[in-house]
GROMACS .gro file of C-alpha atoms in nm:
model
  342
    1UNK     CA    1   0.708  -1.015  -2.839
    2UNK     CA    2   0.772  -1.209  -2.519
    3UNK     CA    3   0.512  -1.446  -2.381
    4UNK     CA    4   0.436  -1.544  -2.026
    5UNK     CA    5   0.689  -1.819  -1.938
    6UNK     CA    6   0.599  -2.036  -1.642
    7UNK     CA    7   0.960  -2.150  -1.610
    8UNK     CA    8   1.046  -1.805  -1.478
    9UNK     CA    9   0.825  -1.871  -1.177
   10UNK     CA   10   0.984  -2.197  -1.062
   11UNK     CA   11   1.168  -2.219  -0.734
   12UNK     CA   12   1.529  -2.335  -0.715
   13UNK     CA   13   1.444  -2.594  -0.452
   14UNK     CA   14   1.477  -2.609  -0.076
   15UNK     CA   15   1.785  -2.514   0.122
   16UNK     CA   16   2.025  -2.775   0.262
   17UNK     CA   17   1.931  -2.693   0.622
   18UNK     CA   18   1.559  -2.734   0.555
   19UNK     CA   19   1.623  -3.059   0.367
   20UNK     CA   20   1.824  -3.199   0.661
   21UNK     CA   21   1.558  -3.092   0.914
   22UNK     CA   22   1.280  -3.240   0.701
   23UNK     CA   23   1.460  -3.572   0.658
   24UNK     CA   24   1.553  -3.582   1.027
   25UNK     CA   25   1.196  -3.517   1.142
   26UNK     CA   26   1.051  -3.783   0.914
   27UNK     CA   27   1.316  -4.035   1.019
   28UNK     CA   28   1.257  -3.950   1.385
   29UNK     CA   29   0.882  -4.003   1.351
   30UNK     CA   30   0.931  -4.338   1.177
   31UNK     CA   31   1.188  -4.465   1.428
   32UNK     CA   32   0.990  -4.353   1.734
   33UNK     CA   33   0.675  -4.508   1.588
   34UNK     CA   34   0.842  -4.846   1.529
   35UNK     CA   35   1.016  -4.856   1.866
   36UNK     CA   36   0.702  -4.759   2.059
   37UNK     CA   37   0.535  -5.088   1.963
   38UNK     CA   38   0.768  -5.294   2.187
   39UNK     CA   39   0.885  -5.033   2.438
   40UNK     CA   40   0.799  -5.020   2.808
   41UNK     CA   41   0.568  -4.751   2.946
   42UNK     CA   42   0.851  -4.525   3.061
   43UNK     CA   43   1.029  -4.549   2.729
   44UNK     CA   44   0.698  -4.496   2.545
   45UNK     CA   45   0.651  -4.162   2.721
   46UNK     CA   46   0.998  -4.052   2.608
   47UNK     CA   47   0.931  -4.168   2.251
   48UNK     CA   48   0.596  -3.986   2.243
   49UNK     CA   49   0.763  -3.668   2.362
   50UNK     CA   50   1.024  -3.705   2.088
   51UNK     CA   51   0.749  -3.763   1.831
   52UNK     CA   52   0.567  -3.451   1.945
   53UNK     CA   53   0.890  -3.249   1.918
   54UNK     CA   54   0.952  -3.390   1.569
   55UNK     CA   55   0.600  -3.289   1.462
   56UNK     CA   56   0.655  -2.931   1.580
   57UNK     CA   57   0.991  -2.908   1.403
   58UNK     CA   58   0.833  -3.063   1.092
   59UNK     CA   59   0.562  -2.794   1.075
   60UNK     CA   60   0.816  -2.515   1.130
   61UNK     CA   61   1.039  -2.661   0.858
   62UNK     CA   62   0.750  -2.696   0.613
   63UNK     CA   63   0.650  -2.333   0.677
   64UNK     CA   64   1.010  -2.223   0.617
   65UNK     CA   65   1.024  -2.423   0.292
   66UNK     CA   66   0.694  -2.272   0.179
   67UNK     CA   67   0.813  -1.918   0.261
   68UNK     CA   68   1.141  -1.970   0.076
   69UNK     CA   69   0.956  -2.113  -0.224
   70UNK     CA   70   0.714  -1.822  -0.237
   71UNK     CA   71   0.993  -1.565  -0.202
   72UNK     CA   72   1.198  -1.727  -0.480
   73UNK     CA   73   0.890  -1.753  -0.700
   74UNK     CA   74   0.807  -1.384  -0.645
   75UNK     CA   75   1.168  -1.285  -0.712
   76UNK     CA   76   1.159  -1.469  -1.045
   77UNK     CA   77   0.829  -1.301  -1.125
   78UNK     CA   78   0.974  -0.962  -1.034
   79UNK     CA   79   1.274  -1.014  -1.265
   80UNK     CA   80   1.040  -1.103  -1.549
   81UNK     CA   81   0.825  -0.793  -1.488
   82UNK     CA   82   1.133  -0.571  -1.461
   83UNK     CA   83   1.259  -0.687  -1.799
   84UNK     CA   84   0.917  -0.632  -1.950
   85UNK     CA   85   0.856  -0.278  -1.822
   86UNK     CA   86   1.208  -0.138  -1.851
   87UNK     CA   87   1.236  -0.250  -2.214
   88UNK     CA   88   0.920  -0.052  -2.297
   89UNK     CA   89   0.743  -0.366  -2.416
   90UNK     CA   90   0.491  -0.377  -2.129
   91UNK     CA   91   0.292  -0.070  -2.241
   92UNK     CA   92   0.325  -0.134  -2.614
   93UNK     CA   93   0.166  -0.480  -2.622
   94UNK     CA   94  -0.174  -0.518  -2.784
   95UNK     CA   95  -0.333  -0.666  -2.471
   96UNK     CA   96  -0.227  -0.364  -2.263
   97UNK     CA   97  -0.345  -0.119  -2.529
   98UNK     CA   98  -0.683  -0.292  -2.546
   99UNK     CA   99  -0.727  -0.281  -2.168
  100UNK     CA  100  -0.622   0.085  -2.173
  101UNK     CA  101  -0.892   0.172  -2.430
  102UNK     CA  102  -1.152  -0.016  -2.225
  103UNK     CA  103  -1.046   0.172  -1.912
  104UNK     CA  104  -1.070   0.511  -2.087
  105UNK     CA  105  -1.419   0.426  -2.209
  106UNK     CA  106  -1.537   0.336  -1.858
  107UNK     CA  107  -1.351   0.614  -1.673
  108UNK     CA  108  -1.372   0.943  -1.865
  109UNK     CA  109  -1.169   1.236  -1.734
  110UNK     CA  110  -1.375   1.445  -1.493
  111UNK     CA  111  -1.339   1.753  -1.277
  112UNK     CA  112  -1.310   1.752  -0.902
  113UNK     CA  113  -1.639   1.775  -0.715
  114UNK     CA  114  -1.564   1.935  -0.378
  115UNK     CA  115  -1.705   2.232  -0.191
  116UNK     CA  116  -1.362   2.355  -0.080
  117UNK     CA  117  -0.997   2.258  -0.088
  118UNK     CA  118  -0.983   2.205   0.288
  119UNK     CA  119  -1.287   1.977   0.280
  120UNK     CA  120  -1.134   1.760   0.010
  121UNK     CA  121  -0.792   1.739   0.177
  122UNK     CA  122  -0.954   1.669   0.514
  123UNK     CA  123  -1.149   1.376   0.368
  124UNK     CA  124  -0.839   1.226   0.203
  125UNK     CA  125  -0.624   1.279   0.512
  126UNK     CA  126  -0.874   1.096   0.734
  127UNK     CA  127  -0.910   0.822   0.475
  128UNK     CA  128  -0.538   0.749   0.482
  129UNK     CA  129  -0.495   0.775   0.859
  130UNK     CA  130  -0.797   0.559   0.937
  131UNK     CA  131  -0.670   0.296   0.694
  132UNK     CA  132  -0.393   0.204   0.940
  133UNK     CA  133  -0.542   0.340   1.263
  134UNK     CA  134  -0.888   0.184   1.263
  135UNK     CA  135  -0.778  -0.103   1.490
  136UNK     CA  136  -0.633   0.144   1.739
  137UNK     CA  137  -0.960   0.337   1.738
  138UNK     CA  138  -1.125   0.017   1.856
  139UNK     CA  139  -0.856  -0.103   2.098
  140UNK     CA  140  -0.766   0.234   2.251
  141UNK     CA  141  -1.112   0.324   2.385
  142UNK     CA  142  -1.163  -0.028   2.523
  143UNK     CA  143  -0.821  -0.037   2.690
  144UNK     CA  144  -0.823   0.323   2.813
  145UNK     CA  145  -1.185   0.366   2.918
  146UNK     CA  146  -1.206   0.066   3.153
  147UNK     CA  147  -0.942   0.172   3.412
  148UNK     CA  148  -1.040   0.540   3.384
  149UNK     CA  149  -1.403   0.455   3.440
  150UNK     CA  150  -1.321   0.223   3.731
  151UNK     CA  151  -1.115   0.493   3.904
  152UNK     CA  152  -1.383   0.755   3.841
  153UNK     CA  153  -1.660   0.532   3.978
  154UNK     CA  154  -1.462   0.441   4.289
  155UNK     CA  155  -1.375   0.804   4.364
  156UNK     CA  156  -1.719   0.954   4.306
  157UNK     CA  157  -1.932   0.660   4.410
  158UNK     CA  158  -2.144   0.690   4.094
  159UNK     CA  159  -2.130   0.761   3.726
  160UNK     CA  160  -2.207   1.073   3.530
  161UNK     CA  161  -2.578   1.164   3.547
  162UNK     CA  162  -2.628   0.865   3.776
  163UNK     CA  163  -2.539   0.613   3.503
  164UNK     CA  164  -2.427   0.262   3.594
  165UNK     CA  165  -2.078   0.123   3.541
  166UNK     CA  166  -2.126  -0.012   3.187
  167UNK     CA  167  -2.324   0.289   3.064
  168UNK     CA  168  -2.054   0.516   3.201
  169UNK     CA  169  -1.790   0.291   3.042
  170UNK     CA  170  -1.950   0.325   2.696
  171UNK     CA  171  -1.974   0.702   2.743
  172UNK     CA  172  -1.604   0.721   2.832
  173UNK     CA  173  -1.507   0.507   2.530
  174UNK     CA  174  -1.717   0.727   2.300
  175UNK     CA  175  -1.548   1.037   2.444
  176UNK     CA  176  -1.204   0.890   2.372
  177UNK     CA  177  -1.303   0.814   2.012
  178UNK     CA  178  -1.434   1.167   1.962
  179UNK     CA  179  -1.115   1.311   2.109
  180UNK     CA  180  -0.899   1.110   1.869
  181UNK     CA  181  -1.118   1.201   1.570
  182UNK     CA  182  -1.109   1.569   1.666
  183UNK     CA  183  -0.729   1.556   1.676
  184UNK     CA  184  -0.717   1.392   1.331
  185UNK     CA  185  -0.955   1.652   1.186
  186UNK     CA  186  -0.740   1.931   1.330
  187UNK     CA  187  -0.428   1.778   1.174
  188UNK     CA  188  -0.609   1.738   0.840
  189UNK     CA  189  -0.646   2.117   0.814
  190UNK     CA  190  -0.268   2.171   0.808
  191UNK     CA  191  -0.130   2.028   0.477
  192UNK     CA  192  -0.214   2.322   0.251
  193UNK     CA  193  -0.104   2.583   0.505
  194UNK     CA  194   0.217   2.390   0.573
  195UNK     CA  195   0.293   2.377   0.200
  196UNK     CA  196   0.220   2.750   0.164
  197UNK     CA  197   0.455   2.831   0.453
  198UNK     CA  198   0.729   2.628   0.285
  199UNK     CA  199   0.673   2.803  -0.050
  200UNK     CA  200   0.620   3.174   0.027
  201UNK     CA  201   0.661   3.262  -0.342
  202UNK     CA  202   0.306   3.133  -0.395
  203UNK     CA  203   0.149   3.338  -0.112
  204UNK     CA  204   0.013   3.605  -0.346
  205UNK     CA  205  -0.137   3.333  -0.569
  206UNK     CA  206  -0.312   3.144  -0.291
  207UNK     CA  207  -0.666   3.210  -0.419
  208UNK     CA  208  -0.571   3.120  -0.775
  209UNK     CA  209  -0.418   2.791  -0.657
  210UNK     CA  210  -0.728   2.698  -0.458
  211UNK     CA  211  -0.956   2.782  -0.751
  212UNK     CA  212  -0.727   2.591  -0.985
  213UNK     CA  213  -0.743   2.281  -0.763
  214UNK     CA  214  -1.123   2.286  -0.743
  215UNK     CA  215  -1.172   2.339  -1.117
  216UNK     CA  216  -0.901   2.105  -1.249
  217UNK     CA  217  -0.925   1.754  -1.390
  218UNK     CA  218  -0.868   1.490  -1.127
  219UNK     CA  219  -0.718   1.143  -1.121
  220UNK     CA  220  -0.763   0.971  -0.786
  221UNK     CA  221  -0.682   0.638  -0.628
  222UNK     CA  222  -0.789   0.584  -0.268
  223UNK     CA  223  -0.657   0.892  -0.081
  224UNK     CA  224  -0.410   0.986  -0.354
  225UNK     CA  225  -0.505   1.248  -0.611
  226UNK     CA  226  -0.350   1.437  -0.900
  227UNK     CA  227  -0.530   1.746  -1.033
  228UNK     CA  228  -0.428   1.893  -1.368
  229UNK     CA  229  -0.545   2.248  -1.433
  230UNK     CA  230  -0.460   2.503  -1.696
  231UNK     CA  231  -0.166   2.654  -1.510
  232UNK     CA  232  -0.082   2.411  -1.228
  233UNK     CA  233  -0.030   2.046  -1.140
  234UNK     CA  234  -0.162   1.970  -0.791
  235UNK     CA  235  -0.125   1.651  -0.589
  236UNK     CA  236  -0.202   1.516  -0.245
  237UNK     CA  237  -0.079   1.186  -0.097
  238UNK     CA  238  -0.297   1.188   0.213
  239UNK     CA  239  -0.030   1.368   0.419
  240UNK     CA  240   0.142   1.630   0.204
  241UNK     CA  241   0.009   1.877  -0.052
  242UNK     CA  242   0.203   1.966  -0.369
  243UNK     CA  243   0.170   2.224  -0.646
  244UNK     CA  244   0.401   2.303  -0.936
  245UNK     CA  245   0.348   2.524  -1.244
  246UNK     CA  246   0.231   2.314  -1.537
  247UNK     CA  247   0.447   2.497  -1.790
  248UNK     CA  248   0.757   2.406  -1.586
  249UNK     CA  249   0.706   2.030  -1.617
  250UNK     CA  250   0.984   1.893  -1.838
  251UNK     CA  251   0.944   1.520  -1.772
  252UNK     CA  252   0.666   1.285  -1.668
  253UNK     CA  253   0.802   0.949  -1.560
  254UNK     CA  254   0.633   0.622  -1.473
  255UNK     CA  255   0.771   0.430  -1.175
  256UNK     CA  256   0.671   0.073  -1.089
  257UNK     CA  257   0.738  -0.007  -0.725
  258UNK     CA  258   0.758  -0.359  -0.591
  259UNK     CA  259   0.689  -0.353  -0.218
  260UNK     CA  260   0.822  -0.661  -0.042
  261UNK     CA  261   0.585  -0.675   0.254
  262UNK     CA  262   0.695  -0.813   0.590
  263UNK     CA  263   0.521  -0.860   0.921
  264UNK     CA  264   0.693  -0.834   1.257
  265UNK     CA  265   0.658  -1.087   1.534
  266UNK     CA  266   0.840  -1.235   1.830
  267UNK     CA  267   1.062  -1.442   1.605
  268UNK     CA  268   1.161  -1.152   1.380
  269UNK     CA  269   1.034  -1.053   1.039
  270UNK     CA  270   0.827  -1.278   0.816
  271UNK     CA  271   0.787  -1.223   0.442
  272UNK     CA  272   0.416  -1.211   0.359
  273UNK     CA  273   0.411  -1.124  -0.012
  274UNK     CA  274   0.446  -0.851  -0.273
  275UNK     CA  275   0.242  -0.554  -0.382
  276UNK     CA  276   0.306  -0.363  -0.703
  277UNK     CA  277   0.212   0.003  -0.733
  278UNK     CA  278   0.253   0.240  -1.026
  279UNK     CA  279   0.362   0.594  -0.951
  280UNK     CA  280   0.364   0.906  -1.166
  281UNK     CA  281   0.650   1.151  -1.125
  282UNK     CA  282   0.633   1.511  -1.249
  283UNK     CA  283   0.977   1.668  -1.286
  284UNK     CA  284   0.990   2.047  -1.303
  285UNK     CA  285   1.282   2.257  -1.416
  286UNK     CA  286   1.228   2.509  -1.136
  287UNK     CA  287   1.002   2.357  -0.868
  288UNK     CA  288   1.138   2.012  -0.790
  289UNK     CA  289   0.923   1.705  -0.848
  290UNK     CA  290   0.604   1.531  -0.739
  291UNK     CA  291   0.557   1.153  -0.702
  292UNK     CA  292   0.207   1.012  -0.649
  293UNK     CA  293   0.076   0.652  -0.674
  294UNK     CA  294  -0.200   0.608  -0.934
  295UNK     CA  295  -0.350   0.341  -1.153
  296UNK     CA  296  -0.130   0.248  -1.450
  297UNK     CA  297  -0.402   0.351  -1.697
  298UNK     CA  298  -0.457   0.684  -1.523
  299UNK     CA  299  -0.089   0.764  -1.570
  300UNK     CA  300  -0.114   0.704  -1.942
  301UNK     CA  301  -0.432   0.914  -1.959
  302UNK     CA  302  -0.245   1.205  -1.801
  303UNK     CA  303   0.045   1.183  -2.045
  304UNK     CA  304  -0.181   1.139  -2.349
  305UNK     CA  305  -0.421   1.421  -2.266
  306UNK     CA  306  -0.206   1.681  -2.090
  307UNK     CA  307   0.156   1.606  -2.180
  308UNK     CA  308   0.149   1.458  -2.532
  309UNK     CA  309   0.493   1.594  -2.619
  310UNK     CA  310   0.671   1.411  -2.337
  311UNK     CA  311   0.915   1.158  -2.491
  312UNK     CA  312   0.961   0.793  -2.398
  313UNK     CA  313   0.615   0.741  -2.252
  314UNK     CA  314   0.660   0.365  -2.290
  315UNK     CA  315   0.963   0.369  -2.062
  316UNK     CA  316   0.920   0.274  -1.701
  317UNK     CA  317   1.164   0.240  -1.413
  318UNK     CA  318   1.110  -0.038  -1.161
  319UNK     CA  319   1.236  -0.019  -0.804
  320UNK     CA  320   1.209  -0.258  -0.510
  321UNK     CA  321   1.137  -0.140  -0.156
  322UNK     CA  322   1.088  -0.315   0.174
  323UNK     CA  323   0.771  -0.237   0.364
  324UNK     CA  324   0.566  -0.361   0.657
  325UNK     CA  325   0.204  -0.467   0.652
  326UNK     CA  326   0.103  -0.217   0.920
  327UNK     CA  327   0.246   0.084   0.736
  328UNK     CA  328   0.185   0.006   0.368
  329UNK     CA  329  -0.112   0.181   0.208
  330UNK     CA  330  -0.245  -0.100  -0.008
  331UNK     CA  331  -0.404  -0.005  -0.340
  332UNK     CA  332  -0.512  -0.352  -0.453
  333UNK     CA  333  -0.880  -0.265  -0.425
  334UNK     CA  334  -0.866   0.044  -0.647
  335UNK     CA  335  -0.598  -0.022  -0.908
  336UNK     CA  336  -0.576  -0.244  -1.216
  337UNK     CA  337  -0.375  -0.563  -1.194
  338UNK     CA  338  -0.049  -0.601  -1.382
  339UNK     CA  339  -0.110  -0.704  -1.741
  340UNK     CA  340   0.130  -0.998  -1.769
  341UNK     CA  341  -0.059  -1.251  -1.978
  342UNK     CA  342  -0.063  -1.211  -2.354
   0.00000   0.00000   0.00000
């Protein structure tokens, strides 16, 4: 059994360019500091400007060194995790098995509690959209309502119902928010109908599918959900709805995704860190496949309870993808951390 090795997390050092810039900045600060003691006023101003420039370059260089160090450290960590999960050792260790038993004891399998399929999908759709749009719901009304309200007040000479400028401004902002929310609610009603239009072979089983979804056993993480019923496997990722016959599932795979998260700015892309997400993949022999992010222990619960005959449950494939902070749906708050320590 492998143990956690801190040597795998060490950086390979700083690049030659960063080393030269760091040495040059430090030398420049020392030289300008020594010379400024005996320099004339005009020369002192030049030396102070050079010192200020060296300080700026020094901070930029230190940030670059820190970013390179963190990226190299995370790459080493990723290689260690890849070896652990793809060998099958990750899930078979005693520490993981103990945490899995504790999770099962605290999170028993339960049925979905929703009044209707549309209500449940609407809630999850809004949850995902608002995760990345909540800032726009604040900025948009403020930015849009002010000029609209100013034009309206100047043209009419007064606000709605005789309200003042700021009262009318708040009313306009509230109207914009309601309009955006109404549009999102309308879009949230489409996933099931869109899936049904794309799979006309299920049209005559529409009522059975809806009933199956509402009465099945659910496994959810944030807006993502997998529902296992007697005859179907249902899933929803916050945007798209999926259903496949349960008896057609021939493989259930576990995927570990490493998202390398970047942020965009004026100076290009900046690496901000990693996020690891487990994903369950149902492969059907006649209806394609479904891939949904879930907690690592939820995935094992599904295979143990509903697909006990699936082989190689300890096998896991790890993939690396690039993502951006504004588009990634983070699951850190609702999933278990990687079990690396023995």
